[in-house]
XYZ file of C-alpha atoms in Angstrom:
776
model
C 69.020 74.742 -86.783
C 72.299 74.737 -84.292
C 69.940 76.264 -81.693
C 67.003 74.143 -82.213
C 69.610 71.294 -81.644
C 70.500 72.631 -78.813
C 66.662 73.161 -77.411
C 66.181 69.374 -78.344
C 69.537 68.517 -76.465
C 67.812 70.551 -73.452
C 64.479 68.980 -73.580
C 65.689 65.727 -73.946
C 68.283 66.271 -70.921
C 64.909 67.667 -68.434
C 62.696 65.256 -69.189
C 64.453 62.324 -69.503
C 65.986 62.806 -65.582
C 62.116 63.255 -65.080
C 61.163 59.704 -66.712
C 63.808 58.180 -64.636
C 63.063 59.584 -61.193
C 59.337 58.012 -62.111
C 61.641 54.742 -63.365
C 63.030 54.837 -60.217
C 59.972 55.524 -57.775
C 57.630 53.126 -60.070
C 57.126 50.806 -56.936
C 55.766 53.552 -54.644
C 53.809 55.400 -57.294
C 52.059 51.523 -58.385
C 51.232 51.509 -55.372
C 49.284 54.909 -54.947
C 49.108 56.033 -57.794
C 46.131 54.714 -60.360
C 47.201 53.900 -63.915
C 44.936 57.048 -65.643
C 46.746 59.534 -63.785
C 50.676 57.926 -65.053
C 48.537 57.913 -68.432
C 48.310 61.795 -68.397
C 51.688 61.906 -66.820
C 53.130 60.528 -69.566
C 51.186 62.052 -72.282
C 52.883 65.096 -70.983
C 56.048 63.967 -70.766
C 55.676 63.432 -74.526
C 54.481 66.354 -75.777
C 56.933 68.823 -73.590
C 59.489 66.409 -75.590
C 57.683 66.841 -79.492
C 57.713 70.783 -78.094
C 61.479 72.136 -77.818
C 61.505 75.238 -76.685
C 64.331 76.360 -74.730
C 62.781 77.422 -70.929
C 65.944 77.996 -69.290
C 66.262 81.291 -67.286
C 68.792 83.702 -69.063
C 71.280 83.832 -65.581
C 69.694 79.463 -64.534
C 72.576 78.047 -62.766
C 72.669 75.093 -64.373
C 72.940 76.613 -68.033
C 75.882 74.275 -69.729
C 77.671 77.391 -71.929
C 80.084 75.936 -74.541
C 83.315 76.855 -76.068
C 82.894 79.552 -79.584
C 85.622 77.155 -80.794
C 87.474 74.141 -79.808
C 90.987 73.802 -80.525
C 92.123 70.817 -82.316
C 95.831 69.372 -80.464
C 98.689 68.809 -82.725
C 99.814 65.546 -84.404
C 102.365 64.305 -82.531
C 105.883 65.870 -83.678
C 104.094 68.483 -85.778
C 106.184 71.741 -86.051
C 103.941 74.669 -84.729
C 102.741 77.007 -87.466
C 105.494 79.404 -87.156
C 107.925 77.085 -89.027
C 110.108 76.026 -86.418
C 112.723 78.767 -86.456
C 114.437 80.072 -83.544
C 113.167 83.584 -83.070
C 114.988 86.249 -81.616
C 115.101 87.987 -78.223
C 114.229 92.282 -79.015
C 117.253 94.024 -79.670
C 119.011 91.243 -81.821
C 119.226 87.582 -83.275
C 121.020 84.752 -81.212
C 124.145 85.728 -82.591
C 124.766 89.306 -81.092
C 122.855 88.830 -77.845
C 124.535 90.392 -74.593
C 126.536 87.907 -72.868
C 124.310 85.754 -70.759
C 121.011 86.759 -72.290
C 119.710 82.768 -73.189
C 117.141 83.430 -77.027
C 114.327 82.542 -76.429
C 112.133 79.920 -78.140
C 108.848 81.302 -80.168
C 105.988 80.564 -79.204
C 104.151 78.008 -80.134
C 101.236 78.845 -82.771
C 97.935 78.191 -81.268
C 96.272 74.950 -83.407
C 93.765 75.242 -85.587
C 90.192 75.930 -83.698
C 86.640 73.975 -84.681
C 83.829 76.298 -84.621
C 81.848 74.396 -82.380
C 78.349 75.708 -84.533
C 80.029 74.131 -87.063
C 80.693 70.561 -85.351
C 76.660 71.491 -83.767
C 75.616 72.176 -87.531
C 76.688 68.352 -88.363
C 75.391 66.752 -85.091
C 72.707 68.098 -86.055
C 71.709 66.668 -89.266
C 72.911 63.011 -88.262
C 70.198 63.551 -85.297
C 67.606 64.780 -88.315
C 68.436 61.488 -90.015
C 68.261 59.443 -86.820
C 64.569 60.820 -86.632
C 63.584 60.499 -90.106
C 64.728 56.855 -90.322
C 63.583 55.581 -86.614
C 60.274 57.573 -87.779
C 59.798 55.929 -91.487
C 61.296 52.664 -89.989
C 58.428 51.827 -87.212
C 55.354 53.859 -89.615
C 56.612 52.082 -92.477
C 56.390 48.508 -89.835
C 52.876 49.399 -88.733
C 51.947 50.067 -92.024
C 53.050 46.735 -93.714
C 51.474 44.418 -90.855
C 48.258 46.236 -91.089
C 47.914 46.109 -94.868
C 48.979 42.370 -94.968
C 46.856 41.530 -91.599
C 44.086 43.294 -93.616
C 44.548 42.356 -96.704
C 44.595 38.133 -95.995
C 41.043 39.195 -93.086
C 37.770 37.622 -92.950
C 34.853 39.085 -90.752
C 33.966 36.094 -88.119
C 31.801 33.851 -89.792
C 29.935 32.138 -86.379
C 27.178 34.146 -85.892
C 27.610 34.058 -81.639
C 31.191 36.027 -82.293
C 29.041 38.571 -84.579
C 26.134 38.716 -81.889
C 28.834 39.261 -79.405
C 30.668 41.841 -81.751
C 27.607 44.327 -81.709
C 26.475 43.643 -78.150
C 29.929 44.942 -77.042
C 30.680 47.574 -78.943
C 27.252 49.242 -78.245
C 27.792 48.666 -74.660
C 30.585 51.086 -75.066
C 29.344 52.943 -77.644
C 32.080 52.372 -80.414
C 30.313 53.452 -83.765
C 33.097 52.995 -86.557
C 35.245 49.459 -86.020
C 34.964 46.190 -87.948
C 35.809 42.964 -86.509
C 38.116 40.713 -88.866
C 39.629 37.451 -87.995
C 43.428 36.437 -89.527
C 45.361 33.414 -88.375
C 47.982 35.507 -88.907
C 47.980 37.601 -86.508
C 49.961 36.339 -82.874
C 47.401 37.609 -80.402
C 44.150 39.263 -80.500
C 44.487 43.592 -81.058
C 43.264 46.603 -82.170
C 44.797 48.288 -85.488
C 43.972 51.100 -88.066
C 44.325 54.641 -87.011
C 41.920 55.721 -89.610
C 39.837 52.992 -89.939
C 39.997 51.140 -86.473
C 39.622 47.371 -86.395
C 40.229 44.312 -83.884
C 42.109 41.510 -84.995
C 41.049 38.348 -83.764
C 43.806 35.118 -84.595
C 40.791 32.916 -84.075
C 36.742 33.114 -83.246
C 36.959 29.905 -82.036
C 37.309 31.077 -78.483
C 35.145 30.582 -74.739
C 32.703 33.033 -74.555
C 33.536 34.597 -72.311
C 37.632 35.204 -73.313
C 35.913 36.419 -76.293
C 34.025 38.954 -74.557
C 37.011 39.712 -72.182
C 39.529 40.562 -75.553
C 36.613 42.510 -77.092
C 35.868 44.706 -74.550
C 39.785 45.257 -74.007
C 40.364 46.632 -77.339
C 37.169 48.313 -77.830
C 37.865 50.284 -74.965
C 41.390 50.922 -76.400
C 39.849 52.353 -79.488
C 36.961 54.489 -77.820
C 39.935 55.671 -75.430
C 41.896 56.985 -78.847
C 45.000 54.348 -77.646
C 46.624 54.373 -80.765
C 46.619 57.873 -81.357
C 48.448 57.835 -77.584
C 51.015 55.480 -78.995
C 51.542 57.695 -81.977
C 52.497 60.442 -79.548
C 54.916 58.650 -77.514
C 56.287 57.297 -80.770
C 56.864 60.557 -82.502
C 58.866 61.314 -78.874
C 60.802 58.957 -79.005
C 61.919 58.973 -82.806
C 62.575 62.678 -82.177
C 64.564 61.841 -79.071
C 66.232 58.681 -80.293
C 69.646 59.176 -78.960
C 68.241 59.189 -74.962
C 67.653 55.932 -74.001
C 66.173 58.006 -70.824
C 62.789 58.624 -73.540
C 62.964 54.833 -74.306
C 62.726 53.960 -70.772
C 59.409 56.612 -70.690
C 57.873 54.701 -73.799
C 57.692 51.114 -72.226
C 56.893 52.420 -68.786
C 54.127 54.425 -70.925
C 52.288 51.480 -73.177
C 52.890 49.351 -69.546
C 50.639 51.880 -67.814
C 47.955 51.881 -71.029
C 47.313 48.730 -70.646
C 46.475 48.897 -67.048
C 44.226 51.767 -67.625
C 42.660 50.310 -70.265
C 42.201 47.014 -67.752
C 40.450 49.267 -65.205
C 38.278 50.754 -67.815
C 37.202 47.307 -68.506
C 36.945 45.897 -64.883
C 35.380 49.118 -63.391
C 32.922 47.595 -60.202
C 33.657 44.084 -61.743
C 33.507 41.615 -59.345
C 36.050 38.963 -57.908
C 35.084 36.039 -59.971
C 34.809 37.811 -63.823
C 38.304 39.456 -63.171
C 39.581 36.201 -62.492
C 37.797 35.505 -65.869
C 39.847 37.921 -67.363
C 43.023 37.007 -66.279
C 42.326 33.580 -67.528
C 41.411 35.536 -70.861
C 44.690 36.787 -70.825
C 46.796 33.913 -69.792
C 44.701 31.885 -72.556
C 45.723 34.465 -75.333
C 49.696 34.076 -74.193
C 49.322 30.094 -74.646
C 48.208 30.496 -77.815
C 49.754 33.275 -79.507
C 53.326 33.869 -80.611
C 55.311 36.758 -82.289
C 55.257 40.132 -81.259
C 52.866 43.457 -83.176
C 54.296 46.970 -84.034
C 54.003 49.775 -82.195
C 51.160 51.298 -83.765
C 48.868 47.977 -82.349
C 47.377 47.930 -78.689
C 47.622 43.925 -78.467
C 45.473 42.188 -75.439
C 48.114 39.789 -74.216
C 50.315 42.990 -73.041
C 54.003 42.585 -72.722
C 55.495 39.295 -70.531
C 57.476 41.443 -68.254
C 54.699 43.094 -66.745
C 52.343 40.214 -66.708
C 52.884 40.329 -62.728
C 52.095 43.802 -62.448
C 49.329 43.204 -64.837
C 47.659 40.294 -62.247
C 48.276 42.557 -59.428
C 46.447 45.171 -60.660
C 43.721 43.231 -61.718
C 43.462 40.797 -58.956
C 44.286 42.852 -55.609
C 42.328 46.773 -56.827
C 42.652 49.367 -54.509
C 41.791 52.763 -54.467
C 44.536 54.551 -55.112
C 44.485 58.716 -54.182
C 48.146 60.090 -55.131
C 47.544 60.118 -59.015
C 46.756 63.606 -58.963
C 49.943 64.560 -56.912
C 52.185 62.533 -58.823
C 50.864 64.449 -61.745
C 51.367 67.624 -60.489
C 54.528 66.507 -59.181
C 55.656 65.768 -62.429
C 54.570 69.074 -64.049
C 56.212 70.978 -61.383
C 59.511 68.964 -61.574
C 59.007 69.700 -65.773
C 58.903 72.951 -65.250
C 61.580 74.086 -62.986
C 64.252 71.623 -64.421
C 63.636 73.564 -68.269
C 64.013 77.227 -66.414
C 67.090 76.027 -65.292
C 69.035 73.749 -66.981
C 69.862 75.411 -70.571
C 72.303 74.746 -72.615
C 73.694 77.845 -75.306
C 76.943 78.306 -77.301
C 79.347 80.845 -75.828
C 79.520 83.722 -78.389
C 83.217 84.410 -80.147
C 85.830 86.108 -78.224
C 85.904 90.383 -79.103
C 89.105 91.369 -81.507
C 91.386 93.409 -79.693
C 91.215 96.144 -82.091
C 88.310 97.824 -81.592
C 88.249 99.047 -85.266
C 88.024 95.408 -86.566
C 84.503 94.396 -88.120
C 82.651 91.853 -86.721
C 82.551 89.356 -89.232
C 79.609 86.854 -89.121
C 80.438 82.767 -89.301
C 80.610 81.447 -93.515
C 81.688 85.338 -94.132
C 84.988 87.290 -94.983
C 86.218 91.127 -94.872
C 86.729 92.463 -98.317
C 88.537 96.094 -98.945
C 88.552 97.779 -102.417
C 89.786 100.794 -103.768
C 88.443 102.313 -106.296
C 91.241 104.654 -107.341
C 93.397 103.369 -109.451
C 90.055 102.421 -111.868
C 88.373 105.858 -111.317
C 88.324 106.233 -115.137
C 86.526 102.701 -116.118
C 82.863 103.239 -116.053
C 80.014 100.507 -117.537
C 77.663 101.325 -119.547
C 75.018 99.642 -121.853
C 76.571 98.902 -125.285
C 75.569 97.996 -128.530
C 71.054 98.138 -130.060
C 69.234 97.314 -133.137
C 72.434 96.921 -134.855
C 74.267 94.898 -132.532
C 73.220 92.799 -129.629
C 72.798 94.748 -125.872
C 75.647 94.514 -123.417
C 77.040 95.972 -120.632
C 80.324 96.836 -120.442
C 83.283 98.193 -118.812
C 85.139 101.211 -120.631
C 88.226 103.159 -120.418
C 87.450 107.135 -120.430
C 90.143 109.542 -121.580
C 89.725 112.132 -119.196
C 87.675 112.390 -115.398
C 84.856 114.383 -113.956
C 85.134 117.715 -112.875
C 84.665 116.058 -109.363
C 86.520 113.340 -109.632
C 89.862 116.121 -109.935
C 88.283 117.705 -106.444
C 87.755 114.432 -104.394
C 90.090 111.558 -103.625
C 87.905 108.079 -105.256
C 86.066 106.506 -102.954
C 86.844 103.161 -101.045
C 84.861 100.489 -99.375
C 84.642 97.535 -97.261
C 82.020 95.034 -97.042
C 81.295 91.068 -96.211
C 81.047 88.771 -98.737
C 80.438 85.041 -98.037
C 83.401 82.569 -97.977
C 84.765 81.701 -101.265
C 83.326 84.610 -103.722
C 85.926 87.382 -104.685
C 86.043 90.628 -106.427
C 88.179 91.986 -109.135
C 88.378 95.009 -111.695
C 86.991 94.616 -114.453
C 88.961 95.027 -117.592
C 88.335 97.080 -120.458
C 85.967 95.048 -122.509
C 84.778 92.760 -120.145
C 81.351 91.840 -119.582
C 79.677 93.659 -116.323
C 76.145 93.329 -115.010
C 75.848 96.817 -113.261
C 74.923 100.119 -115.689
C 76.277 103.623 -114.978
C 78.290 102.698 -112.377
C 82.047 104.422 -111.818
C 85.514 101.804 -111.491
C 83.746 98.658 -111.564
C 84.908 95.665 -109.986
C 82.968 92.096 -110.628
C 82.274 89.290 -108.342
C 82.386 85.954 -109.027
C 81.270 82.993 -106.519
C 82.682 79.386 -105.567
C 82.609 78.063 -108.980
C 84.022 81.323 -110.776
C 80.309 82.509 -112.443
C 79.975 86.143 -112.922
C 77.475 86.836 -110.844
C 77.463 90.772 -109.859
C 79.376 93.856 -110.317
C 80.165 96.355 -107.993
C 80.830 100.346 -108.700
C 80.331 103.950 -107.290
C 79.515 107.608 -108.027
C 78.444 110.829 -106.431
C 76.229 113.377 -105.366
C 76.446 116.973 -104.570
C 74.885 119.054 -101.675
C 72.221 121.113 -104.303
C 70.882 117.319 -105.254
C 69.666 117.012 -101.644
C 69.331 120.229 -99.977
C 67.892 122.196 -103.146
C 64.777 123.538 -103.622
C 62.841 122.364 -106.207
C 61.821 118.488 -107.423
C 64.062 118.018 -110.076
C 66.013 115.520 -108.260
C 63.395 114.429 -106.315
C 64.022 113.855 -102.008
C 65.424 111.332 -99.708
C 67.011 108.334 -101.394
C 65.939 109.103 -104.234
C 67.595 112.386 -104.950
C 70.997 110.992 -104.032
C 70.661 108.169 -106.531
C 68.870 110.519 -109.421
C 71.588 109.104 -111.878
C 70.592 105.081 -110.942
C 66.857 105.622 -111.049
C 65.532 107.992 -113.330
C 66.807 106.422 -116.702
C 65.342 103.455 -118.332
C 67.485 100.981 -115.810
C 66.714 101.406 -112.074
C 67.038 100.820 -108.709
C 64.180 102.215 -107.313
C 62.150 98.910 -106.904
C 61.505 96.944 -103.723
C 63.716 100.030 -101.551
C 64.555 98.164 -98.407
C 66.470 100.261 -95.990
C 68.560 97.895 -93.640
C 70.911 100.335 -91.553
C 70.398 104.070 -90.706
C 72.672 106.543 -89.209
C 72.111 110.430 -89.455
C 74.727 110.279 -92.350
C 74.529 106.972 -93.747
C 71.741 104.425 -94.828
C 71.981 101.157 -96.448
C 69.734 99.556 -98.484
C 68.718 95.920 -101.042
C 66.425 96.516 -103.746
C 65.590 95.011 -107.082
C 67.461 96.643 -110.523
C 64.147 96.683 -113.312
C 65.235 96.743 -117.161
C 62.977 97.278 -119.948
C 62.974 95.551 -122.960
C 64.537 98.401 -124.808
C 67.360 98.340 -122.051
C 67.653 94.477 -121.288
C 70.717 92.346 -123.013
C 68.507 89.715 -123.905
C 65.844 92.002 -125.182
C 62.537 91.026 -122.507
C 62.292 92.849 -118.926
C 63.714 91.389 -115.990
C 64.893 92.307 -112.627
C 68.602 91.912 -110.597
C 68.605 92.120 -107.253
C 70.817 95.401 -105.760
C 72.725 96.945 -102.343
C 73.071 100.692 -102.304
C 74.886 102.659 -99.885
C 74.938 106.698 -99.270
C 77.250 108.736 -97.184
C 76.196 112.231 -97.493
C 80.209 113.001 -95.627
C 81.657 111.634 -98.885
C 78.990 112.384 -100.682
C 79.119 109.476 -102.850
C 77.145 106.372 -103.322
C 78.250 102.297 -103.853
C 76.544 99.810 -105.638
C 76.373 96.656 -106.129
C 74.144 94.584 -108.478
C 73.607 90.769 -108.343
C 72.331 88.547 -110.610
C 68.644 87.188 -109.624
C 68.740 84.374 -107.447
C 73.111 84.966 -106.697
C 72.500 85.425 -102.943
C 69.943 84.210 -101.092
C 67.464 87.044 -99.010
C 70.034 86.853 -95.983
C 72.896 86.938 -98.007
C 71.569 90.052 -99.599
C 70.741 91.895 -96.676
C 73.666 91.070 -94.456
C 76.183 92.128 -96.983
C 74.089 95.040 -97.363
C 74.572 95.594 -94.226
C 78.525 95.712 -94.069
C 78.997 97.925 -96.935
C 80.907 100.709 -95.499
C 81.934 104.181 -97.719
C 85.605 105.032 -96.433
C 87.474 107.945 -97.968
C 91.404 108.277 -96.753
C 92.041 105.053 -94.699
C 92.651 101.354 -95.776
C 93.706 99.190 -93.705
C 97.380 98.069 -93.646
C 98.290 95.449 -96.184
C 96.194 96.122 -98.669
C 94.929 93.455 -100.200
C 94.998 93.405 -104.009
C 92.391 92.481 -106.047
C 92.093 88.784 -106.577
C 93.148 88.007 -110.562
C 90.757 85.689 -111.383
C 88.804 82.937 -109.682
C 90.708 80.632 -108.462
C 90.764 76.596 -109.754
C 89.685 74.122 -107.445
C 92.013 71.885 -105.719
C 93.518 69.520 -108.344
C 92.876 71.763 -111.471
C 94.874 74.637 -113.503
C 93.364 77.863 -114.631
C 92.924 77.805 -118.561
C 92.005 80.398 -120.757
C 91.964 80.422 -124.387
C 91.020 83.103 -127.265
C 87.872 81.910 -129.866
C 88.499 81.546 -133.149
C 91.819 80.186 -132.396
C 92.952 79.681 -135.670
C 91.244 80.384 -139.184
C 91.166 78.418 -142.183
C 87.869 76.830 -142.478
C 85.710 79.846 -143.431
C 82.945 79.560 -146.086
C 79.987 81.544 -147.062
C 78.216 79.013 -145.276
C 79.606 79.654 -141.576
C 80.968 83.126 -142.511
C 78.848 84.423 -139.745
C 80.719 81.903 -136.982
C 84.182 83.116 -138.080
C 83.229 86.579 -138.237
C 81.987 86.430 -134.530
C 84.035 89.281 -132.368
C 86.946 87.326 -130.578
C 85.872 86.024 -126.743
C 88.122 84.327 -124.279
C 86.892 81.125 -122.314
C 88.460 81.138 -118.957
C 87.954 77.770 -116.906
C 89.462 75.462 -114.888
C 90.898 71.736 -116.147
C 92.562 68.963 -114.193
C 95.674 69.248 -113.803
C 97.895 67.562 -116.792
C 95.519 68.697 -119.203
C 96.153 71.422 -122.182
C 95.147 73.157 -124.872
C 96.723 72.071 -128.516
C 95.978 75.393 -130.383
C 96.299 74.514 -134.285
C 98.241 77.294 -136.661
C 94.801 76.230 -139.254
C 92.626 74.322 -139.526
C 94.873 72.026 -141.792
C 96.494 70.970 -138.526
C 93.043 69.337 -137.321
C 92.420 66.303 -137.954
C 88.733 65.968 -138.783
C 86.507 63.959 -136.823
C 82.736 63.039 -137.590
C 81.725 63.927 -134.513
C 82.225 67.778 -134.495
C 80.909 68.103 -138.044
C 78.205 70.460 -137.268
C 80.973 72.637 -134.849
C 83.621 74.692 -135.616
C 87.129 76.357 -134.167
C 87.641 72.698 -132.729
C 90.906 73.235 -130.135
C 91.962 69.595 -129.071
C 93.087 68.863 -125.341
C 96.051 66.844 -124.312
C 96.517 64.842 -121.717
C 100.041 63.430 -121.667
C 100.657 63.976 -125.507
C 96.957 62.385 -126.298
C 93.925 64.400 -127.537
C 91.157 63.332 -124.296
C 88.729 65.399 -125.713
C 87.837 68.684 -127.232
C 87.043 72.441 -127.361
C 84.179 74.149 -130.217
C 82.014 76.616 -130.685
C 78.799 78.198 -132.716
C 76.705 81.467 -132.459
C 73.130 81.475 -131.717
C 70.476 84.113 -131.196
C 70.267 84.990 -127.652
C 66.947 83.211 -125.556
C 65.115 85.313 -122.509
C 67.093 83.156 -119.424
C 63.527 81.162 -118.389
C 63.035 79.672 -122.190
C 67.031 79.176 -122.831
C 66.468 76.888 -118.878
C 63.030 75.533 -119.770
C 64.309 74.925 -123.771
C 68.323 74.318 -124.181
C 67.347 72.894 -127.739
C 66.656 76.436 -128.617
C 70.044 77.277 -127.526
C 72.146 74.258 -128.488
C 70.052 73.288 -131.559
C 72.670 72.507 -133.816
C 74.177 69.900 -131.851
C 70.888 68.683 -130.203
C 68.357 68.992 -133.065
C 70.073 66.776 -135.744
C 68.819 62.875 -135.449
C 72.365 61.166 -136.032
C 73.739 63.126 -133.133
C 72.894 64.709 -130.081
C 74.148 66.378 -126.781
C 70.930 66.866 -124.785
C 71.079 63.503 -122.437
C 71.253 63.631 -119.231
C 71.447 67.555 -119.500
C 72.052 69.002 -116.177
C 72.378 72.685 -115.673
C 75.475 73.109 -112.788
C 75.163 76.962 -112.624
C 73.195 79.928 -114.181
C 73.622 84.033 -114.180
C 70.811 86.551 -115.871
C 72.965 85.558 -119.340
C 74.909 82.650 -119.556
C 74.890 78.965 -118.001
C 77.065 76.267 -117.579
C 75.840 72.256 -118.228
C 76.678 68.824 -118.221
C 75.715 66.537 -120.573
C 76.180 63.544 -122.443
C 77.009 63.704 -126.060
C 75.509 60.918 -127.870
C 76.028 60.166 -131.699
C 74.079 57.082 -133.773
C 76.357 53.946 -135.268
C 76.919 53.775 -137.853
C 76.296 56.613 -139.482
C 78.990 58.202 -137.072
C 81.108 55.173 -136.708
C 82.850 54.655 -132.373
C 86.349 55.375 -131.950
C 88.275 52.598 -132.323
C 89.271 52.036 -128.266
C 86.014 51.333 -126.239
C 86.943 52.680 -123.080
C 87.326 56.014 -124.516
C 83.120 55.774 -124.575
C 80.224 53.958 -123.750
C 78.276 51.679 -125.727
C 74.239 51.364 -125.667
C 72.668 48.714 -128.092
C 69.621 49.371 -130.021
C 68.218 46.053 -129.966
C 66.415 45.197 -133.393
C 65.277 48.457 -134.335
C 69.543 48.804 -134.832
C 69.452 52.125 -133.602
C 73.549 51.659 -131.736
C 73.851 54.840 -129.547
C 77.436 55.985 -128.241
C 78.484 58.442 -125.652
C 81.436 60.853 -124.676
C 80.966 62.961 -121.914
C 79.997 66.497 -122.611
C 80.290 69.711 -121.187
C 78.481 73.404 -122.946
C 77.839 76.783 -121.656
C 76.940 80.176 -123.129
C 76.837 83.529 -122.696
C 73.794 85.914 -124.272
C 75.967 89.027 -124.064
C 78.435 87.436 -126.782
C 75.474 85.349 -128.756
C 78.391 82.135 -127.862
C 77.989 79.441 -126.804
C 81.143 76.037 -126.424
C 80.839 72.636 -126.223
C 83.402 70.454 -124.798
C 83.312 66.490 -125.080
C 85.961 64.257 -123.114
C 86.810 60.420 -123.855
C 84.058 58.389 -121.441
C 87.766 57.261 -119.611
C 89.393 60.620 -118.889
C 87.184 62.586 -116.547
C 84.836 61.614 -113.117
C 81.695 62.990 -112.602
C 83.176 65.433 -110.568
C 85.607 66.630 -112.394
C 83.525 66.837 -115.309
C 81.176 68.753 -113.234
C 83.531 71.011 -111.412
C 84.581 71.777 -115.327
C 81.077 73.603 -116.170
C 81.094 74.963 -113.260
C 84.145 77.475 -113.784
C 83.169 78.111 -116.921
C 83.745 82.126 -118.586
C 83.387 83.404 -121.723
C 84.134 86.867 -122.130
C 85.063 89.540 -124.627
C 89.008 89.357 -125.565
C 90.976 91.963 -124.751
C 92.162 94.541 -127.230
């Protein structure tokens, strides 16, 4: 978008300069150039404005190169980033400097820089919004005017008017047009792009004047001048910020009327020209108001009348029009080649080994060595739900004893975080060593990164057991039920390495959901290390260009890591104004019955999420300490949420049979049936999904309860009331959050007092939820 915006600015500047030059030379041009030539001049310039391609030469002398970043000035009195403490000269502090040596003040830290591209991207959005608003305004006003004018119009009633209309129409060869009379239109005009119409304010006109009017408007329709005006308007809307373009528009429309006059009065005698001028004056005396831009009105603008009358009454041969058109074309092309605008490339790093990190990404370094005993495997089967879990092995394979574990570097979108998977934790990729789970900005699990090894015999063997090429290297993840061999596409290659994107296919018998599905994959091998890295991401978690960028940046290392090595993120970072909280469910016992035994026998799981600062869970010792509340009657394990010692919400959970992701998305009631199906309550009001992975999703909603079956709380500020009218179906609502995890077969439901959290806070809470197995 930035490059397109820069191209628009460049074209707008060059065409604006040409339009300004033509405006300054308008008097001699009007004397020597016919209007029909200037008609084509304005059309050429309008088309150039609508085709904003940068034609500037790479070494153009007038190319404007914007800096890659702009330094922000420090606020008055602000301390430098170094903290303002005096720095010592080399070799000692201020107290032990040699005599006569003055301590040096620290160099002020550079002010923070703002990326020029970020600024231009914001301006481009403003430009697009302005262009859309300008276009909608003008098109809407023209369409509204046309519909009202036609709706209240009538065909001419006088036979003489109808006869004169047919005579003029046939004489000019206009087949498709109609004549209507509406006293509300300010003057005679042509309108209607798709149904050409000539509108008259009255048919009680002098026959000679009426003939002039009809021939003028029919000439406009014959030459397609309404479409001509539309092209000019589109150019002006696209360059709404440039006053020179609007100047071009005014000149073009004035010349359009002159050209039409010339066509009507071609070879006309002086008396006919005088009658034509008197017809224009008569329309000016009778009409008031202005017509929209997508109409041609006979009287024209008052500001151009003197020039128009001079053109009508004193015709002469004007031979310089072709020269003007050629000069305009040459000037537009020359300025387009000489004037350009671009953004300077970011300054190269002084360290040649430093990676070039694109805007919006960050460099991440991963050391797999401390986690070499961990591996991901598909667990479960017919007796239990399948899931991909991290497990820690008792020992290491022989090749791990012979070689140090792998290290890697890659570039991830800003806000994404990698952290090592813990024992029993859910992962996305199966069959990789030292798994690191990847979380997006919202804290949702979107991928798993790991590695594995191969040996010389796999890639150089004589038999076909392991296959050939990349398939031999990735044999262990391409020969099983779960295959990374779908849509394999290399993105970078050297003699000893190859990076690629692919699709990871799960058949039904290996899928956690029981249905076949695919995720996105990134692979990189290095023959010098005899290792490969594999990153599996939930389908749709990254755009195709992001996948390609991450894949191209993935580099395998062995013994070298930057110093200091950044520590793995301990957990997703909570948004500003929030605090990270976690709780293990079921949090207590005491409500177990034969009816709900399966619910309380569920494997313990951990709920990790962000709550607004000041909010906290209050875990009771057992069910007897929890005050029974009617709105919780269909859920279990209620844990109150307090703010300042006052309960403002609660966390609850239930179990469900996992569904295919597409079914869960289209029909959340199938997941949350116990709280969406009962007729006395429903958590599906304003259900809005805010995050999704291959096996989980989170949403916000309104939890609605039917009164008087479930009486409303005493404090009306804590709920939203809806009067059911005569039917008596009164409802009251609290704000809700829902989240489920297929690999666990559980979902949580949280409700908050209506006045306890804002809608933005509710969304942030939902986006931050992570459900995972409880640590052993």
